[in-house]
């Protein structure tokens, strides 16, 4: 059984016919070609597949595409500005070594973006708590926390160490 749905992804509207059991991650990656969102565990544990629906973080590996019908989605591809300038969070991950292999990075950056939109001045504990659903095998997390702190400071207009 299929259903026609309309997804607004990174400000662009897409109407497509999908099987009712199609997962959102597959819809994004295979139907829309947005391969920035990664699949790690496929069971809602690692956070690699994090996208924002109406500014809320969700695991796209657990979400049916039909449940995103008519809603506003943001993926990692939508975080940079139209001219390609990286967002403060993306740039901070580069500047502060917030990634190594990069498989977790789209989910991390997307989750961190949601954090800083909701909490412009997070403490280290706030960051750890918010990001606990995003797992990284490579960095040991300190660099990720540093990156988020630097992005937060920049977004507040403070000088970054
Ligand atoms: S791939 Fe979705 S949470 Fe791991
Ligand atoms: S940078 Fe490799 S898993 Fe996070």
Short mmCIF file of N, CA, C and O in Angstrom, two decimals, residues 29-88:
data_model
loop_
_atom_site.label_atom_id
_atom_site.label_comp_id
_atom_site.label_asym_id
_atom_site.label_seq_id
_atom_site.Cartn_x
_atom_site.Cartn_y
_atom_site.Cartn_z
N UNK A 29 17.32 9.52 2.13
CA UNK A 29 18.56 9.13 1.46
C UNK A 29 18.32 8.62 0.02
O UNK A 29 19.05 8.99 -0.89
N UNK A 30 17.31 7.77 -0.14
CA UNK A 30 17.14 7.11 -1.44
C UNK A 30 16.12 7.79 -2.34
O UNK A 30 16.30 7.84 -3.54
N UNK A 31 15.05 8.33 -1.75
CA UNK A 31 14.04 8.97 -2.59
C UNK A 31 14.42 10.41 -2.91
O UNK A 31 14.17 10.90 -4.00
N UNK A 32 15.02 11.10 -1.92
CA UNK A 32 15.36 12.52 -2.13
C UNK A 32 16.85 12.75 -2.34
O UNK A 32 17.26 13.88 -2.62
N UNK A 33 17.67 11.72 -2.19
CA UNK A 33 19.12 11.85 -2.45
C UNK A 33 19.85 12.65 -1.39
O UNK A 33 20.96 13.12 -1.62
N UNK A 34 19.24 12.79 -0.21
CA UNK A 34 19.89 13.55 0.86
C UNK A 34 20.68 12.58 1.74
O UNK A 34 20.23 12.14 2.81
N UNK A 35 21.89 12.26 1.28
CA UNK A 35 22.67 11.21 1.94
C UNK A 35 23.51 11.72 3.10
O UNK A 35 24.28 10.96 3.68
N UNK A 36 23.35 13.00 3.44
CA UNK A 36 24.07 13.52 4.60
C UNK A 36 23.64 12.84 5.88
O UNK A 36 24.45 12.61 6.78
N UNK A 37 22.38 12.50 5.99
CA UNK A 37 21.89 11.80 7.18
C UNK A 37 22.37 10.36 7.12
O UNK A 37 22.19 9.67 6.13
N UNK A 38 23.02 9.91 8.19
CA UNK A 38 23.66 8.59 8.18
C UNK A 38 22.85 7.57 8.96
O UNK A 38 22.11 7.92 9.88
N UNK A 39 23.04 6.31 8.59
CA UNK A 39 22.40 5.23 9.33
C UNK A 39 23.48 4.44 10.05
O UNK A 39 24.42 3.96 9.43
N UNK A 40 23.37 4.37 11.37
CA UNK A 40 24.34 3.60 12.15
C UNK A 40 23.71 2.32 12.64
O UNK A 40 23.82 1.27 12.03
N UNK A 41 22.99 2.43 13.75
CA UNK A 41 22.46 1.23 14.42
C UNK A 41 21.15 0.72 13.82
O UNK A 41 20.81 -0.45 13.97
N UNK A 42 20.37 1.60 13.24
CA UNK A 42 19.04 1.28 12.67
C UNK A 42 17.98 0.96 13.73
O UNK A 42 16.88 0.52 13.37
N UNK A 43 18.31 1.14 15.00
CA UNK A 43 17.33 0.79 16.05
C UNK A 43 17.14 1.90 17.08
O UNK A 43 16.72 1.65 18.21
N UNK A 44 17.48 3.14 16.70
CA UNK A 44 17.17 4.25 17.60
C UNK A 44 18.14 4.46 18.74
O UNK A 44 17.79 5.11 19.72
N UNK A 45 19.35 3.93 18.63
CA UNK A 45 20.28 4.02 19.76
C UNK A 45 21.43 5.01 19.51
O UNK A 45 21.87 5.68 20.43
N UNK A 46 21.92 5.12 18.28
CA UNK A 46 23.19 5.83 18.06
C UNK A 46 23.06 7.31 17.72
O UNK A 46 23.99 8.08 17.89
N UNK A 47 21.93 7.73 17.20
CA UNK A 47 21.73 9.15 16.88
C UNK A 47 22.30 9.61 15.55
O UNK A 47 22.15 10.78 15.18
N UNK A 48 22.95 8.69 14.80
CA UNK A 48 23.54 9.11 13.52
C UNK A 48 22.49 9.62 12.54
O UNK A 48 22.77 10.44 11.68
N UNK A 49 21.27 9.14 12.70
CA UNK A 49 20.20 9.46 11.74
C UNK A 49 19.33 10.64 12.19
O UNK A 49 18.26 10.85 11.63
N UNK A 50 19.83 11.40 13.17
CA UNK A 50 19.02 12.49 13.74
C UNK A 50 18.68 13.55 12.70
O UNK A 50 19.56 14.04 11.99
N UNK A 51 17.42 13.88 12.60
CA UNK A 51 16.97 15.02 11.81
C UNK A 51 15.99 15.81 12.69
O UNK A 51 15.55 15.32 13.73
N UNK A 52 15.65 17.01 12.24
CA UNK A 52 14.71 17.83 13.00
C UNK A 52 13.38 17.85 12.27
O UNK A 52 13.33 18.10 11.06
N UNK A 53 12.32 17.57 13.01
CA UNK A 53 10.96 17.73 12.47
C UNK A 53 10.30 18.80 13.32
O UNK A 53 10.17 18.64 14.55
N UNK A 54 9.90 19.90 12.67
CA UNK A 54 9.32 21.03 13.40
C UNK A 54 10.20 21.37 14.60
O UNK A 54 9.72 21.55 15.73
N UNK A 55 11.51 21.41 14.36
CA UNK A 55 12.53 21.79 15.33
C UNK A 55 12.76 20.77 16.46
O UNK A 55 13.54 21.04 17.37
N UNK A 56 12.11 19.62 16.39
CA UNK A 56 12.33 18.58 17.40
C UNK A 56 13.22 17.49 16.80
O UNK A 56 13.03 17.09 15.66
N UNK A 57 14.16 16.99 17.63
CA UNK A 57 15.03 15.91 17.15
C UNK A 57 14.26 14.60 17.09
O UNK A 57 13.53 14.26 18.03
N UNK A 58 14.47 13.86 16.01
CA UNK A 58 13.91 12.51 15.95
C UNK A 58 14.94 11.59 15.30
O UNK A 58 15.84 12.04 14.59
N UNK A 59 14.78 10.30 15.57
CA UNK A 59 15.60 9.30 14.90
C UNK A 59 14.88 8.91 13.62
O UNK A 59 13.81 8.28 13.66
N UNK A 60 15.46 9.26 12.49
CA UNK A 60 14.76 8.99 11.23
C UNK A 60 14.76 7.51 10.88
O UNK A 60 14.01 7.08 10.01
N UNK A 61 15.58 6.70 11.59
CA UNK A 61 15.57 5.25 11.35
C UNK A 61 14.38 4.57 12.00
O UNK A 61 14.11 3.41 11.74
N UNK A 62 13.70 5.30 12.88
CA UNK A 62 12.56 4.71 13.59
C UNK A 62 11.24 5.35 13.18
O UNK A 62 10.20 4.97 13.68
N UNK A 63 11.31 6.35 12.31
CA UNK A 63 10.13 7.15 12.00
C UNK A 63 9.61 6.81 10.61
O UNK A 63 10.38 6.81 9.64
N UNK A 64 8.34 6.55 10.51
CA UNK A 64 7.76 6.30 9.19
C UNK A 64 7.68 7.62 8.42
O UNK A 64 7.31 8.67 9.00
N UNK A 65 7.99 7.55 7.15
CA UNK A 65 7.94 8.77 6.32
C UNK A 65 6.54 9.38 6.34
O UNK A 65 6.39 10.61 6.33
N UNK A 66 5.51 8.55 6.39
CA UNK A 66 4.14 9.10 6.34
C UNK A 66 3.84 9.96 7.57
O UNK A 66 2.98 10.83 7.52
N UNK A 67 4.58 9.73 8.67
CA UNK A 67 4.35 10.54 9.87
C UNK A 67 4.96 11.94 9.74
O UNK A 67 4.69 12.82 10.55
N UNK A 68 5.81 12.11 8.74
CA UNK A 68 6.42 13.43 8.50
C UNK A 68 5.63 14.22 7.46
O UNK A 68 6.02 15.33 7.10
N UNK A 69 4.54 13.64 6.99
CA UNK A 69 3.73 14.29 5.96
C UNK A 69 3.29 15.68 6.42
O UNK A 69 2.73 15.84 7.52
N UNK A 70 3.57 16.68 5.59
CA UNK A 70 3.13 18.04 5.87
C UNK A 70 3.96 18.77 6.90
O UNK A 70 3.63 19.90 7.28
N UNK A 71 5.03 18.14 7.36
CA UNK A 71 5.82 18.77 8.42
C UNK A 71 7.12 19.34 7.87
O UNK A 71 7.53 19.05 6.76
N UNK A 72 7.73 20.16 8.70
CA UNK A 72 8.94 20.88 8.31
C UNK A 72 10.15 20.09 8.80
O UNK A 72 10.32 19.88 10.00
N UNK A 73 10.99 19.65 7.85
CA UNK A 73 12.17 18.87 8.25
C UNK A 73 13.44 19.66 7.98
O UNK A 73 13.52 20.40 7.00
N UNK A 74 14.41 19.46 8.87
CA UNK A 74 15.76 19.96 8.59
C UNK A 74 16.74 18.82 8.71
O UNK A 74 16.72 18.08 9.68
N UNK A 75 17.60 18.71 7.71
CA UNK A 75 18.66 17.71 7.75
C UNK A 75 20.00 18.47 7.75
O UNK A 75 20.02 19.70 7.60
N UNK A 76 21.07 17.72 7.86
CA UNK A 76 22.39 18.37 7.90
C UNK A 76 22.63 19.22 6.65
O UNK A 76 23.32 20.24 6.70
N UNK A 77 22.02 18.82 5.53
CA UNK A 77 22.22 19.59 4.29
C UNK A 77 21.63 21.00 4.39
O UNK A 77 21.99 21.88 3.61
N UNK A 78 20.70 21.18 5.32
CA UNK A 78 20.02 22.47 5.42
C UNK A 78 20.60 23.39 6.47
O UNK A 78 20.05 24.46 6.72
N UNK A 79 21.71 23.01 7.08
CA UNK A 79 22.23 23.82 8.19
C UNK A 79 23.11 24.98 7.70
O UNK A 79 23.15 26.03 8.34
N UNK A 80 23.80 24.77 6.60
CA UNK A 80 24.65 25.85 6.07
C UNK A 80 23.78 26.93 5.44
O UNK A 80 22.60 26.71 5.15
N UNK A 81 24.38 28.10 5.25
CA UNK A 81 23.65 29.17 4.58
C UNK A 81 23.56 28.87 3.07
O UNK A 81 24.30 28.04 2.55
N UNK A 82 22.67 29.61 2.40
CA UNK A 82 22.45 29.37 0.97
C UNK A 82 23.74 29.53 0.16
O UNK A 82 23.94 28.85 -0.85
N UNK A 83 24.64 30.42 0.60
CA UNK A 83 25.88 30.62 -0.16
C UNK A 83 26.97 29.59 0.18
O UNK A 83 28.10 29.69 -0.27
N UNK A 84 26.59 28.62 1.03
CA UNK A 84 27.54 27.56 1.35
C UNK A 84 28.32 27.81 2.64
O UNK A 84 29.07 26.94 3.08
N UNK A 85 28.18 28.99 3.21
CA UNK A 85 28.87 29.26 4.48
C UNK A 85 28.34 28.30 5.55
O UNK A 85 27.13 28.18 5.74
N UNK A 86 29.28 27.62 6.20
CA UNK A 86 28.86 26.64 7.21
C UNK A 86 28.22 27.33 8.40
O UNK A 86 28.54 28.50 8.70
N UNK A 87 27.34 26.61 9.07
CA UNK A 87 26.73 27.17 10.29
C UNK A 87 27.80 27.24 11.38
O UNK A 87 28.82 26.54 11.32
N UNK A 88 27.58 28.05 12.39
CA UNK A 88 28.55 28.12 13.50
C UNK A 88 28.83 26.75 14.11
O UNK A 88 29.98 26.47 14.48
#
